[in-house]
Amino acid sequence: MERRVIVAALLATVLVLAAAPAASAAESSVRVQGAGQQVLARTTVNEEASGGTIADTDGTVFQTESATALGATALALRLDGVPWDMGVGSYGAFVNSIDGLASDPADYSNWWALAVNGYMSPVGAGGMQTMDGDSYVWFQNPDSTFSKGATLLVVSPSGGTARRGFTSGSAVKLTVVGDDLSMVNSAADATRFSCSDIESPAEFPIVAGTSVHVGERVYADVDSTIAITDLAPGTYGVWAEKAMDGTSVYVRSETTLINVGSKPSIRSLSASRTGTRTVRVRYSLSKSSKSTIVVTKGSRQLAKYQRTQASGLQTVTVRIGSGIFLRSSLKITVTARDAWGRLAAKSAVAKGR
């Protein structure tokens, strides 16, 4: 009898543990921009939503009861092996240095500032509670007067695909706009931060007088959109910067990758019926692509096949939904999309048997 009770208790414990939800986490991303160089590219991290102990490189600790910007920063820096240190006092935690970069002791310029979702954090990093999807940017602020506004530069490519792919010889258009960090970017953050000034990304104004970097090239004093047509095939890092002026500090943009090259091509496409419910499709791809094969009769779609394929000859058997089209000719459309969104399409007919 005693043995049965023990077994029952163990089973009950296992069931309780199995039913218990996993510890929730808060996902956010962190980027760190030093005065002269980018210290940390955007890095995505997941914190325990319940918080915990945060420790800097020197072993100074700070305790939180929820996921915070400071916790996300500590995780991101640790992942990349970047040293940092903080001070802790009655005011909370304060970031002193990141990767050896600290404020100038003479006038306190180049102090570390934090923006969350395009808005200057109204509280210290240890008190900024993380919400899923938060985007943090740390930057060294050169304003020793602590009175100037701050603008986060954003490079906006156009003329190519949504994934920033450009065909060789086409114009790569780059526009630099500015995210005013005194205004939130969404209605949700307006409620969260009790801020009535909203400027959505679509409303960011053009920033004149920037230096735009495209790979090893530098285009100085850019006032509006520049169009570049002579980039050789390859992948380029694009970013913009501007020196502080009388009214604003300008935070260097993130590095945006663009690609110049050829779009995929589909050659030697043929299709044949191989049974009452199958079609064999043969074609050759010029480059690795995500291929989609759609089988239609008139306006009716009968089948769809999708797979990422390497370059070269492809043979695919597609199963259609019914055998009633034995004597019908079917239209086969193949599309190929490369990693940068460049697209090619071609069609053929599979005749009835």
Short mmCIF file of C-alpha atoms in Angstrom, two decimals:
data_model
loop_
_atom_site.label_atom_id
_atom_site.label_comp_id
_atom_site.label_asym_id
_atom_site.label_seq_id
_atom_site.Cartn_x
_atom_site.Cartn_y
_atom_site.Cartn_z
CA MET A 1 0.00 0.00 0.00
CA GLU A 2 2.77 2.40 0.97
CA ARG A 3 4.53 1.68 -2.33
CA ARG A 4 1.36 2.56 -4.27
CA VAL A 5 1.08 5.91 -2.44
CA ILE A 6 4.71 6.78 -3.26
CA VAL A 7 4.24 5.91 -6.95
CA ALA A 8 1.02 7.95 -7.11
CA ALA A 9 2.75 10.93 -5.52
CA LEU A 10 5.61 10.73 -7.99
CA LEU A 11 3.16 10.57 -10.91
CA ALA A 12 1.28 13.59 -9.57
CA THR A 13 4.53 15.55 -9.29
CA VAL A 14 5.47 14.67 -12.89
CA LEU A 15 2.04 15.80 -14.11
CA VAL A 16 2.32 19.12 -12.27
CA LEU A 17 5.78 19.76 -13.69
CA ALA A 18 4.61 18.87 -17.19
CA ALA A 19 1.65 21.25 -16.90
CA ALA A 20 3.73 24.15 -15.56
CA PRO A 21 4.35 26.81 -18.22
CA ALA A 22 7.91 27.49 -19.32
CA ALA A 23 9.49 30.67 -17.97
CA SER A 24 8.41 33.51 -20.23
CA ALA A 25 11.00 35.63 -22.00
CA ALA A 26 11.16 39.09 -23.51
CA GLU A 27 12.81 39.49 -26.91
CA SER A 28 14.54 42.72 -27.85
CA SER A 29 17.52 43.92 -29.86
CA VAL A 30 20.52 46.06 -28.97
CA ARG A 31 22.90 48.19 -31.03
CA VAL A 32 25.84 50.17 -29.60
CA GLN A 33 27.31 53.15 -31.44
CA GLY A 34 30.54 54.69 -30.16
CA ALA A 35 31.72 58.21 -30.96
CA GLY A 36 33.99 56.99 -33.74
CA GLN A 37 32.89 53.47 -34.57
CA GLN A 38 30.07 51.01 -34.22
CA VAL A 39 30.78 48.86 -31.17
CA LEU A 40 27.98 46.33 -31.57
CA ALA A 41 25.82 45.62 -34.61
CA ARG A 42 22.17 44.99 -33.87
CA THR A 43 21.94 41.84 -31.76
CA THR A 44 18.71 40.08 -30.78
CA VAL A 45 18.46 38.66 -27.26
CA ASN A 46 15.88 36.98 -25.04
CA GLU A 47 15.73 37.83 -21.36
CA GLU A 48 13.83 36.13 -18.58
CA ALA A 49 10.72 38.27 -18.12
CA SER A 50 11.14 37.91 -14.35
CA GLY A 51 14.49 39.69 -14.45
CA GLY A 52 17.37 38.66 -12.26
CA THR A 53 20.96 39.59 -11.46
CA ILE A 54 22.86 41.69 -14.01
CA ALA A 55 26.65 41.69 -13.79
CA ASP A 56 29.13 43.81 -15.73
CA THR A 57 32.59 42.69 -16.81
CA ASP A 58 34.13 43.80 -13.52
CA GLY A 59 31.62 41.87 -11.41
CA THR A 60 29.44 44.80 -10.29
CA VAL A 61 25.87 43.51 -9.91
CA PHE A 62 22.42 45.03 -10.16
CA GLN A 63 19.17 43.22 -9.36
CA THR A 64 15.97 43.64 -11.40
CA GLU A 65 12.48 42.22 -11.04
CA SER A 66 11.66 42.27 -14.74
CA ALA A 67 13.37 42.23 -18.13
CA THR A 68 15.03 45.59 -18.72
CA ALA A 69 17.10 47.50 -21.27
CA LEU A 70 20.11 47.03 -19.01
CA GLY A 71 19.61 43.27 -18.92
CA ALA A 72 19.23 43.11 -22.70
CA THR A 73 22.40 45.17 -23.10
CA ALA A 74 24.37 42.95 -20.74
CA LEU A 75 23.27 39.85 -22.68
CA ALA A 76 24.10 41.35 -26.08
CA LEU A 77 27.54 42.56 -24.99
CA ARG A 78 28.36 39.20 -23.41
CA LEU A 79 27.37 37.38 -26.61
CA ASP A 80 29.85 39.48 -28.58
CA GLY A 81 32.55 39.51 -25.89
CA VAL A 82 32.41 43.30 -25.42
CA PRO A 83 33.57 44.52 -21.98
CA TRP A 84 31.54 47.12 -20.09
CA ASP A 85 31.08 48.50 -16.62
CA MET A 86 28.36 50.24 -14.66
CA GLY A 87 27.93 52.20 -11.49
CA VAL A 88 25.20 51.37 -8.98
CA GLY A 89 23.79 53.74 -6.39
CA SER A 90 20.56 54.99 -4.85
CA TYR A 91 19.58 56.26 -8.32
CA GLY A 92 19.86 52.78 -9.84
CA ALA A 93 22.42 51.59 -12.39
CA PHE A 94 24.43 53.79 -14.74
CA VAL A 95 26.56 52.68 -17.70
CA ASN A 96 30.07 54.09 -17.30
CA SER A 97 31.85 52.57 -20.30
CA ILE A 98 31.38 50.12 -23.16
CA ASP A 99 34.38 48.57 -24.89
CA GLY A 100 36.62 51.04 -23.02
CA LEU A 101 34.69 54.08 -24.31
CA ALA A 102 33.58 56.46 -21.58
CA SER A 103 32.61 60.11 -21.19
CA ASP A 104 35.31 62.78 -21.17
CA PRO A 105 36.05 63.56 -17.50
CA ALA A 106 36.81 67.18 -18.40
CA ASP A 107 33.35 68.14 -19.65
CA TYR A 108 31.32 64.89 -19.59
CA SER A 109 30.92 64.90 -23.38
CA ASN A 110 30.47 61.55 -25.12
CA TRP A 111 28.27 60.24 -22.33
CA TRP A 112 26.28 57.09 -23.04
CA ALA A 113 22.65 57.76 -24.02
CA LEU A 114 19.90 55.22 -24.65
CA ALA A 115 17.03 55.32 -27.15
CA VAL A 116 14.20 52.78 -27.21
CA ASN A 117 12.13 52.36 -30.38
CA GLY A 118 13.36 55.72 -31.67
CA TYR A 119 12.69 57.64 -28.43
CA MET A 120 15.13 58.84 -25.78
CA SER A 121 14.61 56.67 -22.75
CA PRO A 122 12.87 58.70 -20.02
CA VAL A 123 14.40 56.49 -17.30
CA GLY A 124 17.71 54.75 -16.69
CA ALA A 125 18.41 51.46 -18.48
CA GLY A 126 17.91 49.51 -15.25
CA GLY A 127 14.40 50.94 -14.94
CA MET A 128 13.40 50.64 -18.60
CA GLN A 129 11.18 47.55 -18.63
CA THR A 130 11.50 45.55 -21.84
CA MET A 131 8.49 44.80 -23.98
CA ASP A 132 8.66 42.19 -26.74
CA GLY A 133 10.12 43.69 -29.89
CA ASP A 134 11.87 46.65 -28.25
CA SER A 135 14.76 48.10 -30.24
CA TYR A 136 17.55 49.69 -28.17
CA VAL A 137 20.27 51.98 -29.44
CA TRP A 138 23.11 53.12 -27.19
CA PHE A 139 25.18 56.03 -28.48
CA GLN A 140 27.88 58.33 -27.19
CA ASN A 141 26.42 61.82 -27.01
CA PRO A 142 29.01 64.57 -27.67
CA ASP A 143 26.79 67.33 -26.24
CA SER A 144 28.48 68.47 -23.04
CA THR A 145 25.69 71.04 -22.44
CA PHE A 146 23.05 68.28 -22.20
CA SER A 147 20.67 70.64 -24.02
CA LYS A 148 20.63 69.61 -27.70
CA GLY A 149 18.18 67.32 -29.34
CA ALA A 150 19.22 64.03 -30.93
CA THR A 151 18.39 62.58 -34.35
CA LEU A 152 18.96 58.98 -35.37
CA LEU A 153 19.96 58.80 -39.03
CA VAL A 154 18.29 56.18 -41.24
CA VAL A 155 19.43 55.24 -44.75
CA SER A 156 16.48 54.42 -47.00
CA PRO A 157 17.40 52.50 -50.21
CA SER A 158 14.99 52.51 -53.15
CA GLY A 159 14.94 51.46 -56.79
CA GLY A 160 15.48 47.77 -56.06
CA THR A 161 13.54 45.03 -54.32
CA ALA A 162 12.11 45.20 -50.81
CA ARG A 163 15.05 43.02 -49.74
CA ARG A 164 17.49 45.59 -51.20
CA GLY A 165 18.54 43.67 -54.29
CA PHE A 166 19.56 45.69 -57.35
CA THR A 167 20.28 44.43 -60.85
CA SER A 168 23.65 45.41 -62.33
CA GLY A 169 23.51 48.79 -64.10
CA SER A 170 20.28 49.90 -62.41
CA ALA A 171 20.22 52.95 -60.15
CA VAL A 172 20.81 52.39 -56.45
CA LYS A 173 18.94 55.28 -54.82
CA LEU A 174 19.83 56.24 -51.25
CA THR A 175 18.04 58.80 -49.11
CA VAL A 176 19.01 59.78 -45.56
CA VAL A 177 16.17 60.63 -43.21
CA GLY A 178 16.17 61.46 -39.52
CA ASP A 179 14.29 59.97 -36.58
CA ASP A 180 13.81 62.76 -34.01
CA LEU A 181 14.43 61.04 -30.68
CA SER A 182 12.23 63.52 -28.83
CA MET A 183 9.14 62.01 -30.52
CA VAL A 184 7.78 58.47 -30.36
CA ASN A 185 7.25 56.48 -33.54
CA SER A 186 3.89 54.86 -32.79
CA ALA A 187 0.61 55.36 -30.95
CA ALA A 188 1.45 52.39 -28.73
CA ASP A 189 4.67 54.04 -27.54
CA ALA A 190 2.81 57.35 -27.10
CA THR A 191 0.64 55.60 -24.53
CA ARG A 192 3.56 53.72 -23.01
CA PHE A 193 5.72 56.82 -22.51
CA SER A 194 2.92 59.39 -22.06
CA CYS A 195 4.23 61.32 -25.04
CA SER A 196 1.81 63.13 -27.35
CA ASP A 197 4.34 63.88 -30.12
CA ILE A 198 4.25 61.07 -32.70
CA GLU A 199 6.42 60.87 -35.83
CA SER A 200 5.97 57.63 -37.76
CA PRO A 201 8.83 56.30 -39.93
CA ALA A 202 6.91 57.43 -43.04
CA GLU A 203 7.14 60.99 -41.71
CA PHE A 204 10.89 61.08 -41.03
CA PRO A 205 12.27 64.17 -42.83
CA ILE A 206 15.29 64.21 -45.14
CA VAL A 207 18.50 65.22 -43.37
CA ALA A 208 20.79 67.40 -45.51
CA GLY A 209 24.57 67.58 -45.32
CA THR A 210 25.25 63.93 -44.47
CA SER A 211 28.16 61.74 -45.49
CA VAL A 212 26.94 58.49 -47.05
CA HIS A 213 29.24 55.46 -47.05
CA VAL A 214 28.75 52.73 -49.68
CA GLY A 215 31.37 50.05 -49.19
CA GLU A 216 34.70 51.89 -49.53
CA ARG A 217 33.11 54.92 -51.21
CA VAL A 218 32.11 58.10 -49.37
CA TYR A 219 29.62 60.60 -50.79
CA ALA A 220 30.05 63.85 -48.86
CA ASP A 221 27.52 66.61 -48.16
CA VAL A 222 24.48 64.74 -49.50
CA ASP A 223 21.38 66.93 -49.39
CA SER A 224 18.77 64.62 -50.89
CA THR A 225 18.59 61.29 -52.72
CA ILE A 226 21.71 60.10 -54.52
CA ALA A 227 21.55 57.63 -57.40
CA ILE A 228 24.53 55.33 -58.04
CA THR A 229 24.67 53.35 -61.28
CA ASP A 230 28.29 52.16 -61.46
CA LEU A 231 28.55 49.72 -58.56
CA ALA A 232 30.22 46.46 -59.50
CA PRO A 233 28.38 43.23 -58.60
CA GLY A 234 28.69 42.49 -54.88
CA THR A 235 27.30 43.19 -51.44
CA TYR A 236 27.87 46.61 -49.88
CA GLY A 237 27.43 48.03 -46.39
CA VAL A 238 25.64 51.40 -46.50
CA TRP A 239 25.53 53.90 -43.64
CA ALA A 240 25.37 57.65 -43.00
CA GLU A 241 26.82 60.09 -40.49
CA LYS A 242 26.74 63.79 -39.73
CA ALA A 243 28.64 65.93 -37.21
CA MET A 244 26.79 67.63 -34.38
CA ASP A 245 25.58 71.12 -35.29
CA GLY A 246 24.20 74.01 -33.26
CA THR A 247 20.87 72.37 -32.55
CA SER A 248 21.19 68.60 -32.80
CA VAL A 249 23.33 65.55 -32.22
CA TYR A 250 23.22 63.06 -35.11
CA VAL A 251 23.51 59.36 -34.35
CA ARG A 252 25.18 57.33 -37.08
CA SER A 253 22.77 55.08 -38.94
CA GLU A 254 22.82 51.31 -38.81
CA THR A 255 24.72 49.58 -41.58
CA THR A 256 22.28 48.44 -44.24
CA LEU A 257 23.36 45.71 -46.66
CA ILE A 258 22.52 46.03 -50.34
CA ASN A 259 23.37 43.63 -53.16
CA VAL A 260 24.11 44.41 -56.80
CA GLY A 261 23.97 41.49 -59.23
CA SER A 262 21.93 39.52 -61.73
CA LYS A 263 18.45 38.23 -61.14
CA PRO A 264 17.76 34.49 -61.52
CA SER A 265 17.03 33.04 -64.93
CA ILE A 266 14.94 29.97 -65.80
CA ARG A 267 16.04 28.06 -68.87
CA SER A 268 14.88 24.96 -70.78
CA LEU A 269 11.47 24.79 -69.11
CA SER A 270 9.33 21.82 -70.13
CA ALA A 271 6.36 20.08 -68.57
CA SER A 272 4.61 16.77 -69.27
CA ARG A 273 1.75 14.74 -67.82
CA THR A 274 3.09 11.53 -66.27
CA GLY A 275 -0.17 10.18 -64.91
CA THR A 276 -3.72 11.13 -64.09
CA ARG A 277 -2.60 13.14 -61.08
CA THR A 278 1.05 14.06 -61.70
CA VAL A 279 3.01 16.52 -63.81
CA ARG A 280 6.77 16.38 -64.37
CA VAL A 281 8.48 19.76 -64.66
CA ARG A 282 12.06 20.21 -65.88
CA TYR A 283 14.04 23.45 -65.91
CA SER A 284 17.47 24.89 -65.18
CA LEU A 285 18.24 27.65 -62.64
CA SER A 286 21.11 30.09 -63.12
CA LYS A 287 21.54 30.59 -59.34
CA SER A 288 20.27 29.33 -56.00
CA SER A 289 16.67 30.49 -55.60
CA LYS A 290 13.39 29.83 -53.87
CA SER A 291 11.36 28.19 -56.63
CA THR A 292 7.58 28.08 -56.86
CA ILE A 293 5.70 25.89 -59.33
CA VAL A 294 1.99 26.57 -59.83
CA VAL A 295 -0.26 24.28 -61.87
CA THR A 296 -3.47 25.86 -63.20
CA LYS A 297 -6.34 25.10 -65.55
CA GLY A 298 -7.95 28.33 -66.61
CA SER A 299 -8.31 30.42 -63.47
CA ARG A 300 -8.31 27.40 -61.14
CA GLN A 301 -5.15 26.52 -59.22
CA LEU A 302 -4.66 22.78 -58.99
CA ALA A 303 -1.32 22.48 -57.23
CA LYS A 304 1.54 24.50 -55.78
CA TYR A 305 5.10 23.37 -55.06
CA GLN A 306 7.72 25.47 -53.25
CA ARG A 307 11.33 24.75 -52.35
CA THR A 308 14.74 26.43 -52.19
CA GLN A 309 16.93 24.91 -54.91
CA ALA A 310 20.59 25.15 -55.91
CA SER A 311 21.63 26.28 -59.37
CA GLY A 312 21.50 23.74 -62.20
CA LEU A 313 19.05 21.28 -63.71
CA GLN A 314 15.85 20.61 -61.73
CA THR A 315 13.32 17.82 -62.18
CA VAL A 316 10.19 18.05 -60.07
CA THR A 317 7.09 15.87 -60.02
CA VAL A 318 4.03 17.81 -58.88
CA ARG A 319 0.93 15.99 -57.71
CA ILE A 320 -2.37 17.61 -58.66
CA GLY A 321 -5.57 17.34 -56.70
CA SER A 322 -7.68 15.22 -59.03
CA GLY A 323 -7.39 12.94 -62.05
CA ILE A 324 -10.38 14.43 -63.88
CA PHE A 325 -8.09 16.56 -66.05
CA LEU A 326 -6.56 13.63 -67.89
CA ARG A 327 -7.29 15.12 -71.32
CA SER A 328 -6.83 18.73 -70.28
CA SER A 329 -3.83 20.89 -71.02
CA LEU A 330 -2.44 22.46 -67.87
CA LYS A 331 -0.45 25.66 -67.49
CA ILE A 332 2.77 25.38 -65.49
CA THR A 333 4.28 28.60 -64.13
CA VAL A 334 7.71 28.56 -62.50
CA THR A 335 9.02 31.55 -60.53
CA ALA A 336 12.45 31.86 -58.95
CA ARG A 337 13.32 34.40 -56.28
CA ASP A 338 16.89 34.87 -55.03
CA ALA A 339 17.89 35.80 -51.47
CA TRP A 340 17.71 39.52 -52.33
CA GLY A 341 14.20 39.36 -53.81
CA ARG A 342 15.12 39.45 -57.49
CA LEU A 343 12.51 37.54 -59.44
CA ALA A 344 12.20 35.59 -62.70
CA ALA A 345 9.17 33.74 -64.08
CA LYS A 346 8.45 31.42 -67.00
CA SER A 347 5.47 29.35 -68.16
CA ALA A 348 4.90 26.17 -70.16
CA VAL A 349 1.99 23.89 -71.07
CA ALA A 350 1.62 20.26 -70.05
CA LYS A 351 -0.67 18.70 -72.68
CA GLY A 352 -3.29 16.12 -71.85
CA ARG A 353 -2.54 12.46 -72.51
#
